[in-house]
Short mmCIF file of C-alpha atoms and ligand atoms in Angstrom, two decimals:
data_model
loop_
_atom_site.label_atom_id
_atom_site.label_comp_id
_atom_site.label_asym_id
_atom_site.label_seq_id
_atom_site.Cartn_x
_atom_site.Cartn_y
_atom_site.Cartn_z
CA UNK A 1 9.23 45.82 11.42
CA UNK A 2 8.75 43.07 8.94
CA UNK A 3 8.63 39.19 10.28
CA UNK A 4 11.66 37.42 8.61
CA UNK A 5 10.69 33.76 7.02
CA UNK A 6 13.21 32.12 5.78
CA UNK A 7 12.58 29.83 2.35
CA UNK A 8 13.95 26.14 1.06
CA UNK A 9 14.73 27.64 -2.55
CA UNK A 10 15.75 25.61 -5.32
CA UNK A 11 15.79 28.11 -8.22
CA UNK A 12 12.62 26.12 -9.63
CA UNK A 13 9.61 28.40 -10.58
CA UNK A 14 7.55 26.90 -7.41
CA UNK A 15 9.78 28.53 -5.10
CA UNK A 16 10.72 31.38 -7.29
CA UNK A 17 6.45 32.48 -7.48
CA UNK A 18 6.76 31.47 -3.69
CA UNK A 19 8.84 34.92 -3.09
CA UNK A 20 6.48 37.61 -3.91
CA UNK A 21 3.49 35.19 -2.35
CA UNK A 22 5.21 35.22 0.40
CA UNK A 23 6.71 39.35 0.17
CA UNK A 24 2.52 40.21 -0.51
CA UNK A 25 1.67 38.01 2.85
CA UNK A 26 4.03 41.01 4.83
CA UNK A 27 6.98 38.93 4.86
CA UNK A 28 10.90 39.81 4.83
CA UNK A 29 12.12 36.53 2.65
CA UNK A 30 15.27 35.19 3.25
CA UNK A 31 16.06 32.19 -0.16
CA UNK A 32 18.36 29.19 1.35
CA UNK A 33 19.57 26.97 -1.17
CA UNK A 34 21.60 23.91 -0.30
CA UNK A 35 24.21 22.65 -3.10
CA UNK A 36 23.65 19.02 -2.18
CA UNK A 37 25.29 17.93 -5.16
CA UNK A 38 22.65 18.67 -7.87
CA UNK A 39 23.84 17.88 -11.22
CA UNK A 40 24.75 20.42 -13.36
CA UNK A 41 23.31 23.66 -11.55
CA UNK A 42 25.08 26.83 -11.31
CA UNK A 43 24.19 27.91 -7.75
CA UNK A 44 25.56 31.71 -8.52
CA UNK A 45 22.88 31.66 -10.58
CA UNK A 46 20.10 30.44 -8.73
CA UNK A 47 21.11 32.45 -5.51
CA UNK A 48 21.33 35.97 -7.88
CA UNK A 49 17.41 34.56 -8.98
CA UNK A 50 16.23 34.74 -5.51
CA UNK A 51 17.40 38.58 -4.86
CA UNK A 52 16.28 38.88 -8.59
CA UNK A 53 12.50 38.18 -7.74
CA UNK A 54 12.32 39.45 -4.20
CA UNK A 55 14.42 38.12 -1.56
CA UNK A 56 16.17 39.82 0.90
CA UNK A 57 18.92 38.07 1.10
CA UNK A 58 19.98 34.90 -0.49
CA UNK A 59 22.24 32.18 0.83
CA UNK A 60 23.81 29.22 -0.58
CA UNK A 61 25.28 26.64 1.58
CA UNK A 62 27.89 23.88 0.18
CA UNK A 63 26.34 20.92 1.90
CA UNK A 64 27.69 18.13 -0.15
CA UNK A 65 30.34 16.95 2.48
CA UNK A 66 27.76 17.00 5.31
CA UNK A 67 25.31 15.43 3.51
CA UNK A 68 27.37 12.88 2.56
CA UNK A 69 29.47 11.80 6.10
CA UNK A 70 26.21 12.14 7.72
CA UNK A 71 23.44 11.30 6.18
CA UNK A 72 24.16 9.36 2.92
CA UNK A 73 26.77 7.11 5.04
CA UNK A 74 23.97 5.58 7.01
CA UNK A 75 21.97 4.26 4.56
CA UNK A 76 25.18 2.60 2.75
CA UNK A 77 26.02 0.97 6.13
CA UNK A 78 22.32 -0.15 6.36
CA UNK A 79 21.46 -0.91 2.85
CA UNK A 80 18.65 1.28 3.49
CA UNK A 81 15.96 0.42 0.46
CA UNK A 82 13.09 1.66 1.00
CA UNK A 83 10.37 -1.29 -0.40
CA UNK A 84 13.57 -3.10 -1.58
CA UNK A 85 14.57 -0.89 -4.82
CA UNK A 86 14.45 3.29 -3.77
CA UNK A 87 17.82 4.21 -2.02
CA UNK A 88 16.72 7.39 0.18
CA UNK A 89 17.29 9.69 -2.11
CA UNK A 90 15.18 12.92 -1.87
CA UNK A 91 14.05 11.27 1.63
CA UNK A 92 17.83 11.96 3.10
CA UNK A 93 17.83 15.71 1.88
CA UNK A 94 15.06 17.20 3.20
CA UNK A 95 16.52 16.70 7.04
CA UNK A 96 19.67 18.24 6.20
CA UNK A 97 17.72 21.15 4.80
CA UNK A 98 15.69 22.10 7.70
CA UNK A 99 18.36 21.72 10.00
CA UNK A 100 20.12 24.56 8.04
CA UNK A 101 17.11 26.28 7.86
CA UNK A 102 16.06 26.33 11.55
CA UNK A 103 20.17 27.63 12.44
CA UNK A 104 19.80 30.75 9.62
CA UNK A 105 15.65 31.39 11.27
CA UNK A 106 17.20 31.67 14.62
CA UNK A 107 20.21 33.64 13.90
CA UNK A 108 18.21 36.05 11.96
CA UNK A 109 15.15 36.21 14.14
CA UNK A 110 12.93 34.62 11.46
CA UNK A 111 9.58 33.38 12.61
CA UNK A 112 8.83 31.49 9.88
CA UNK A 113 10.50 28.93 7.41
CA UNK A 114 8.46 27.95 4.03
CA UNK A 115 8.91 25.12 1.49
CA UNK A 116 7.99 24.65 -1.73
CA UNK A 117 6.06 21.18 -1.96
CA UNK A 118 2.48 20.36 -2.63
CA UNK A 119 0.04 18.45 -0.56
CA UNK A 120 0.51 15.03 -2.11
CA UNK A 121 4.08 14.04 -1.47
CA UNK A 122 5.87 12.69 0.65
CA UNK A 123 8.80 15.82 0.78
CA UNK A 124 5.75 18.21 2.94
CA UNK A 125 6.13 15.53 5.98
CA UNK A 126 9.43 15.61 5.97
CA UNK A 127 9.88 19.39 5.66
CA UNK A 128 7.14 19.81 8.48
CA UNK A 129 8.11 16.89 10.63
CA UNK A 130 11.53 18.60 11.02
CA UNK A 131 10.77 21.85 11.41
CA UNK A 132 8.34 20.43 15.11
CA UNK A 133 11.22 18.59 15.78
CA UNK A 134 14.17 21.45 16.08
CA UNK A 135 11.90 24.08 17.05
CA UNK A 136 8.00 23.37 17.28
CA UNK A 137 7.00 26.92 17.69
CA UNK A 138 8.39 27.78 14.30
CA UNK A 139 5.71 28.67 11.77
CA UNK A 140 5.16 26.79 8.62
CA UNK A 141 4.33 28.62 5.24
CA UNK A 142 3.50 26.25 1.97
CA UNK A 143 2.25 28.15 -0.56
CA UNK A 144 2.33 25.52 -3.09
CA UNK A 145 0.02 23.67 -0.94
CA UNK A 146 -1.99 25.70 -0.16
CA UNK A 147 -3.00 27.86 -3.16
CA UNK A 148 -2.74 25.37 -5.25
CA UNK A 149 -2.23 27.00 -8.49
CA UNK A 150 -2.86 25.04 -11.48
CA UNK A 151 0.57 25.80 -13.87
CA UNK A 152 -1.28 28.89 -15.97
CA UNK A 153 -2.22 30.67 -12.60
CA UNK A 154 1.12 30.49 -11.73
CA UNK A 155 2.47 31.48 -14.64
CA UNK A 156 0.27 34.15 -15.09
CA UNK A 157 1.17 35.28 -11.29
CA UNK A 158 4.84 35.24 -12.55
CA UNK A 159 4.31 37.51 -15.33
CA UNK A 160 2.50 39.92 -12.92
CA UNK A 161 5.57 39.99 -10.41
CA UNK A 162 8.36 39.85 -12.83
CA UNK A 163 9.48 36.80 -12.34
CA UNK A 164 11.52 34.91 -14.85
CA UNK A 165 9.14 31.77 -16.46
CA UNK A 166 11.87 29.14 -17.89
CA UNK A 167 11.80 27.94 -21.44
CA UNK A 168 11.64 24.55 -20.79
CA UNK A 169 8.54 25.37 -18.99
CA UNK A 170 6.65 22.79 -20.92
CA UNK A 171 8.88 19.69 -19.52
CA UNK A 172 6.72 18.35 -17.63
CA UNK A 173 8.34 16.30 -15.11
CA UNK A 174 9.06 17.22 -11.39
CA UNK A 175 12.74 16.59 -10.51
CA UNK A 176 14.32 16.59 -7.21
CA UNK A 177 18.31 15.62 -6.99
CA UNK A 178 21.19 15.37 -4.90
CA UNK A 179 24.21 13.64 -5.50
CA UNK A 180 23.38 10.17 -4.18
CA UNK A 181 20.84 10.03 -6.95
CA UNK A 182 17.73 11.96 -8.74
CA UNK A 183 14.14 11.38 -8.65
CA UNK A 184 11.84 12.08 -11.38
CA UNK A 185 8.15 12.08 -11.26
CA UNK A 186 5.08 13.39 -13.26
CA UNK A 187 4.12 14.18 -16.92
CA UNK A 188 4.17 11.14 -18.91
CA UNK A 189 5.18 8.76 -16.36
CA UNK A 190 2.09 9.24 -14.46
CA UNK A 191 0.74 6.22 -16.27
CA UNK A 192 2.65 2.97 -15.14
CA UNK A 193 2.13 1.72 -18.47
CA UNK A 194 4.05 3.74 -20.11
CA UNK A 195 7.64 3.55 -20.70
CA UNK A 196 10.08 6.44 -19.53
CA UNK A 197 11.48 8.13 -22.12
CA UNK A 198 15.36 8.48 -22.65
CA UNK A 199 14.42 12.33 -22.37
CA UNK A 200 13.79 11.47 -18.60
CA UNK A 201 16.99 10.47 -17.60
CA UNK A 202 20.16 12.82 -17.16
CA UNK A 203 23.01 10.76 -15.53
CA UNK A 204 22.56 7.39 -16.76
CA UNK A 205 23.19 6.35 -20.82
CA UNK A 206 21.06 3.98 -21.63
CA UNK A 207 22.18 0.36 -21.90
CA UNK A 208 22.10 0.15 -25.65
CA UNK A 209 24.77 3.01 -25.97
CA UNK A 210 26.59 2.19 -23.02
CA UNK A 211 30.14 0.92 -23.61
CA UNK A 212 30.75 -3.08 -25.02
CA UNK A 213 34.00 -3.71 -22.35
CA UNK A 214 33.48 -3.41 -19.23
CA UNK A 215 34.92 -1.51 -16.78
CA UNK A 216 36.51 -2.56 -12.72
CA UNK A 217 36.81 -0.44 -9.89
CA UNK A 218 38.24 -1.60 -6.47
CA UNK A 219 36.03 0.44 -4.12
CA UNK A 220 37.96 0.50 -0.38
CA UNK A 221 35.59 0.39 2.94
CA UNK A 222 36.19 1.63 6.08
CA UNK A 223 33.95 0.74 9.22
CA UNK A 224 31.33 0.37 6.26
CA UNK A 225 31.71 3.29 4.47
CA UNK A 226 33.71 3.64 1.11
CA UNK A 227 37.31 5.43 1.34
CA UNK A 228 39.23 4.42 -1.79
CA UNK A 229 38.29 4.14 -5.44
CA UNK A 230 41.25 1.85 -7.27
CA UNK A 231 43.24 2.70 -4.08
CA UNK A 232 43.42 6.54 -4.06
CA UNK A 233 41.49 8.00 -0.97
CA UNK A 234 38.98 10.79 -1.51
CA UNK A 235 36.43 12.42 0.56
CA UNK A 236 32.88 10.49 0.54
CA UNK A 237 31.05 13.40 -1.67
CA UNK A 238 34.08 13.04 -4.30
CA UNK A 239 34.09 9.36 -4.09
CA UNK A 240 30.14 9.12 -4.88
CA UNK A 241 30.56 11.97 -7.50
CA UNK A 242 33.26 10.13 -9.33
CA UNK A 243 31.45 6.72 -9.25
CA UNK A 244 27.85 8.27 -10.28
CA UNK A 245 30.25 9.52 -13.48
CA UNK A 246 31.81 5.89 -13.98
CA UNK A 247 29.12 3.56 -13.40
CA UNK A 248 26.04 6.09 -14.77
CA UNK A 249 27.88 5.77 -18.22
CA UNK A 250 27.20 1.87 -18.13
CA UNK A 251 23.59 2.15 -17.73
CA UNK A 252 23.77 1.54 -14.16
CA UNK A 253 21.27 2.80 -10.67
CA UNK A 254 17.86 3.01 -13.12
CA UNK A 255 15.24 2.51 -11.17
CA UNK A 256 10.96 2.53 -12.40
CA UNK A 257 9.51 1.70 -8.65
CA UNK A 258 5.60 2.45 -8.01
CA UNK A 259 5.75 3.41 -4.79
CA UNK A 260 3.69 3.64 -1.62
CA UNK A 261 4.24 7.24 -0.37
CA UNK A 262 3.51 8.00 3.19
CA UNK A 263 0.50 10.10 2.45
CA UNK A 264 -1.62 6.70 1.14
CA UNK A 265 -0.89 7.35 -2.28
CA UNK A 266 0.68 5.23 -5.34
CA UNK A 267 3.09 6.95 -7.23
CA UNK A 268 5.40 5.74 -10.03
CA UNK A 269 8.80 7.18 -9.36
CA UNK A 270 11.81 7.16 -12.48
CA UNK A 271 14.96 7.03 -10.19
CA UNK A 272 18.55 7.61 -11.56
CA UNK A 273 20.72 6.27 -8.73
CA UNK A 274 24.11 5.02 -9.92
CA UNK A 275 26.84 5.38 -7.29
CA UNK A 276 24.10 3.89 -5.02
CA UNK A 277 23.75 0.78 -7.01
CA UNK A 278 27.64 0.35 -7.13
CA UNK A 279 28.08 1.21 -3.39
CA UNK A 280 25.35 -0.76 -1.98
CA UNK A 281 26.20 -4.00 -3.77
CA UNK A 282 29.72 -3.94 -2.84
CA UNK A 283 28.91 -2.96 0.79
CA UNK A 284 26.51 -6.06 1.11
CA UNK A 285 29.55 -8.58 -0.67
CA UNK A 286 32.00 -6.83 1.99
CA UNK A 287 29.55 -7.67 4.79
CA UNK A 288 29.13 -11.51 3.58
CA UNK A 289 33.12 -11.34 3.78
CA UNK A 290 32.74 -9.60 8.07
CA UNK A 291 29.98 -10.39 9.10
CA UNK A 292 29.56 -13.38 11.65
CA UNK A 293 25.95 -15.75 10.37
CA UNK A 294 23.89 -14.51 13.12
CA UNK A 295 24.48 -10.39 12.49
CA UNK A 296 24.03 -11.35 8.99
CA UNK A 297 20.70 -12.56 9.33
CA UNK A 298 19.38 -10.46 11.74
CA UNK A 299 20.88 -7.41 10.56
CA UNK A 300 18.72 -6.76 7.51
CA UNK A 301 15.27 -6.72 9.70
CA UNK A 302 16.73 -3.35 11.17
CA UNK A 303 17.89 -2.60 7.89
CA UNK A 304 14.02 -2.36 6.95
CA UNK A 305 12.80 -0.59 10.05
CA UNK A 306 15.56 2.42 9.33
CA UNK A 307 14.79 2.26 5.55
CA UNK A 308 10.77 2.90 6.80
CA UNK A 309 11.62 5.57 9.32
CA UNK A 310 13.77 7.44 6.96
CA UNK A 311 11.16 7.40 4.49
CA UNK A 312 8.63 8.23 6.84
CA UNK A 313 10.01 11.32 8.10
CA UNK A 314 11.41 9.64 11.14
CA UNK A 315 15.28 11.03 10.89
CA UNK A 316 14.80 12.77 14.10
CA UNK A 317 13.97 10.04 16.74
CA UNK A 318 14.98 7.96 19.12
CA UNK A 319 14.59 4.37 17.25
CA UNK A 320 16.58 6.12 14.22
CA UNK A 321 19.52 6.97 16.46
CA UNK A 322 19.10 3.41 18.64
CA UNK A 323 19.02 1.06 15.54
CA UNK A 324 22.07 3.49 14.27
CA UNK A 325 24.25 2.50 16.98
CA UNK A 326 23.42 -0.87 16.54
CA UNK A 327 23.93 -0.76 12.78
CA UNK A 328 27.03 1.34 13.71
CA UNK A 329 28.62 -1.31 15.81
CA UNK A 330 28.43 -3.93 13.07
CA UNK A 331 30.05 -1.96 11.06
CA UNK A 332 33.44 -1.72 13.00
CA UNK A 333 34.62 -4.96 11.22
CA UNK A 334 33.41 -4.42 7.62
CA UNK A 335 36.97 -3.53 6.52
CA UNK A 336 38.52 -4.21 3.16
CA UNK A 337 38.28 -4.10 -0.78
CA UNK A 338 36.16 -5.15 -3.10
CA UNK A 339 36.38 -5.20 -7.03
CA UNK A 340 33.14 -4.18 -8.70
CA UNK A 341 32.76 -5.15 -12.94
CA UNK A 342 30.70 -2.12 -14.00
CA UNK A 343 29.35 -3.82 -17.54
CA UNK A 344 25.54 -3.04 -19.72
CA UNK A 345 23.23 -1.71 -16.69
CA UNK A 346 25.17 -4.21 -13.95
CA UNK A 347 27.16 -3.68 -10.99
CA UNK A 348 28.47 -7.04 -10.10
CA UNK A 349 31.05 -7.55 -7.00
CA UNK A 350 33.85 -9.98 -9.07
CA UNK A 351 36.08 -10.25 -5.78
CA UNK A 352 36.74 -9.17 -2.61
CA UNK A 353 39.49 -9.25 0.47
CA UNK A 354 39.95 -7.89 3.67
CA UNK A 355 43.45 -8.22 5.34
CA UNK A 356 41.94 -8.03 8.99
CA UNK A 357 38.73 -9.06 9.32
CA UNK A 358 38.10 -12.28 6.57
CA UNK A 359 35.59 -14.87 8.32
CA UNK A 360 36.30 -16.65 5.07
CA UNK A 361 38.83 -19.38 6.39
CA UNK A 362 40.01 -21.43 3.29
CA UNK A 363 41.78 -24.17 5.24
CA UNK A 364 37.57 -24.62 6.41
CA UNK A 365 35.86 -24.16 2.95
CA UNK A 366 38.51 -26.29 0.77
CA UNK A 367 37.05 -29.10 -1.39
CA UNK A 368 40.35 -30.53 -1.26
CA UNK A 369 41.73 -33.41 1.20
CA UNK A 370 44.06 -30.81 2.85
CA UNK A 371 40.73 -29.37 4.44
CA UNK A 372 41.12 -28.62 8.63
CA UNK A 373 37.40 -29.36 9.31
CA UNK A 374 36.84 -32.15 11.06
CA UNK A 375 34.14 -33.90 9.01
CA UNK A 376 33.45 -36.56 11.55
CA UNK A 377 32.06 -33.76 13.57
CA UNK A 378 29.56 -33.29 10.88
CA UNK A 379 27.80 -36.96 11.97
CA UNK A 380 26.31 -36.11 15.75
CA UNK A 381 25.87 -32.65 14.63
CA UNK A 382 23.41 -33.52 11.93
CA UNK A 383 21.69 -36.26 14.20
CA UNK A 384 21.00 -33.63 16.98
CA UNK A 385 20.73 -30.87 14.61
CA UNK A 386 16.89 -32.21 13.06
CA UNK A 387 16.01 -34.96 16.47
CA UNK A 388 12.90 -33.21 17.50
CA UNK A 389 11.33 -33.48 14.02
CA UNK A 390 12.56 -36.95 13.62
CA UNK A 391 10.62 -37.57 16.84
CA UNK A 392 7.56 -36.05 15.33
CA UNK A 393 7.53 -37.88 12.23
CA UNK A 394 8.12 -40.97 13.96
CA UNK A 395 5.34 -40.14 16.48
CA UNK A 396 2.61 -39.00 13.45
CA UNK A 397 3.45 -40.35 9.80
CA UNK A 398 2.73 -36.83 8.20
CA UNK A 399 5.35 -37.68 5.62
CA UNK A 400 6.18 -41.19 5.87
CA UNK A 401 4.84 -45.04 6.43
CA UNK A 402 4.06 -46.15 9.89
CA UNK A 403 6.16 -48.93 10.30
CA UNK A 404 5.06 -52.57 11.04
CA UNK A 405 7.01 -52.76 14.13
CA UNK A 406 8.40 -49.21 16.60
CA UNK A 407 11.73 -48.19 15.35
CA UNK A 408 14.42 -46.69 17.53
CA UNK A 409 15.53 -43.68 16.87
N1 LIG B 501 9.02 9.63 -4.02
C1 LIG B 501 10.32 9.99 -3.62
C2 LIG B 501 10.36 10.26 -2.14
O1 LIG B 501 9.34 10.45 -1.56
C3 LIG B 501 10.90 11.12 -4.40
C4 LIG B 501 10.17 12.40 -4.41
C5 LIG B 501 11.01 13.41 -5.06
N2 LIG B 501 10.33 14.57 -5.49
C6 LIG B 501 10.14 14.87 -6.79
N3 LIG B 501 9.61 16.02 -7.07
N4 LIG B 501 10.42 14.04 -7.74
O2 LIG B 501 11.39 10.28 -1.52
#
């Protein structure tokens, strides 16, 4: 009997060339494809292409609502940024993928799963680093990596074994998307010095054509994660959907980072990430509401260590799940609404409230004479508050005149 392998298909000629590869090698090939919100593809389509070119059997998996309760909610409740400006995006999917992957190899017997990345990225550790994690006896196929075909060898090898070359063949960038964003990479943008064309984008208009009012949108959290656009609850997926549609038609979530990819490498990444930008900035303004001084400050240092292990193919390990709960528990009081102008390529939090859990205590902040804090207070607080460095100036001059005569302090 044949071995079963089971394959991380997008419908992309990589992994559509992959199937016969992989049928010649003496395997039975069973396509996955996960709809993980990519915009615009008809996944009938891509999961007849699969059967079309070889595979046994072809399954598609609606994955949007998991992918978005469980793995896009954690990085909104962390602002997870990797190097400060890339918001997960293909780095969240590729966890998900595998785990569905490693469930459909064992239920079918498969000893095998295969992926469809080359041997420069970052996408290969996180396929491969997942698969040792769920089941480290599992063998890996990457055909991509390791034939490496330059794009007429492969095309040729897809004439030979019938499959279907797209017309577009010639666009030359390499595109990887799911609904909390989309990552291009490749072609022309391979030189930092030159500028992304509009032709690279697909969900964001750019900010000359974008619209001259602008538009608000009262985003609801919950425990950290948004519930409510303008008051009407939806599911998380929905909720991102909708706002990638609202805020990517004012020029907002572009992103040109040159990145430092796990594998040593610089690359120059075009990101498209609207709902992120929107989400993320009115998470952080919600926090500044809820969040006592001390979290505040200390939460964004395990902010960047989940950002780094995400990136880095850490999803599955014990720090990821420990800085979680602590993340987690700082997020039970980040509760409330906050109103988001959407206007030329910004998203800028205008207000915010939060019936419950406000640290903002106007009777404190007030300017006014009606103010409850005790200013008097303020006196011995600032003595004690700087003593030991009055000591030390006192003691060695670095900053002022030694005096004639010894001052008390
Ligand atoms: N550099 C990003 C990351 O490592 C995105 C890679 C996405 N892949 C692509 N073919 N554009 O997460």
């Amino acid at each position: 009997m044949t071995e079963k392998l089971v394959l991380a298909y997008s419908g992309g000629l990589d992994t559509s060339v992959a199937i016969p590869w992989l049928k010649d090698k003496g395997y039975d090939v069973i396509a996955v494809v996960l709809d993980v919100g990519q915009h615009g593809k008809d996944m009938k389509a891509i999961q007849d292409k699969a059967l079309k070119v070889g595979a046994s059997q072809s399954i598609v998996i609606d994955a949007k609502a998991e992918f978005a309760e469980q793995y896009v909610a954690p990085v909104i409740k962390a602002n997870m940024m990797y190097e400060g400006e890339y918001p997960m995006v293909s780095a969240l999917s590729r966890p998900l993928i595998i785990k569905k992957l490693v469930d459909i190899a064992h239920e079918n017997e498969a000893v095998a799963i295969a992926h469809g990345s080359t041997g420069h990225g970052n996408d290969q550790v996180r396929f491969e680093a997942a698969i040792h994690a769920l089941d480290p006896e599992m063998k890996i196929e990457a055909p991509i990596r390791d034939f490496q075909w330059s794009r007429e060898e492969e095309i040729e090898y897809a004439h030979t074994h019938d499959v279907p070359v797209p017309i577009d063949l010639d666009s030359p960038y390499s595109i990887d998307e799911n609904l909390w964003g989309r990552a291009n990479e490749a072609g022309i943008l391979e030189n930092p010095w030159n500028q992304a064309p509009e032709e690279a984008y697909a969900i964001t208009t750019a900010i000359e054509n974008t619209p001259d009012d602008p538009s608000f949108v009262d985003v609801t959290y919950s425990k950290g994660v948004p519930v409510a656009l303008d008051g009407e609850e939806m599911s998380l997926a929905d909720l991102i959907i909708k706002m990638n549609m609202i805020a990517g038609s004012h020029g907002i979530g572009r992103i040109d980072h040159i990145e430092n990819r796990l594998v040593g490498i610089k690359s120059r990444e075009i990101y498209e990430a609207p709902a992120a930008a929107v989400l993320m900035t009115a998470h952080k303004d919600l926090e500044d509401l809820t969040l006592e001084r001390d979290v505040a400050h200390f939460k964004p240092m395990i902010e960047q260590q989940l950002a780094n292990l995400v990136y880095e193919a850490k999803w599955v390990s014990p720090l990821f799940d420990s800085l979680m709960a602590f993340i987690d528990d700082t997020q039970k009081n980040v509760n409330g609404v906050v109103k988001m102008k959407l206007f030329k390529g910004n998203a800028i939090a205008v207000a915010r409230q939060s019936d419950n859990n406000s640290l903002y205590d106007e009777d404190l902040a007030t300017y006014t004479s009606s103010s409850s804090f005790d200013q008097e207070a303020a006196v011995g607080f600032i003595k004690l508050w700087t003593l030991s460095n009055t000591v030390y100036e006192q003691v060695n001059h670095v900053h002022s005149q030694k005096p004639v005569k010894k001052v008390n302090i």
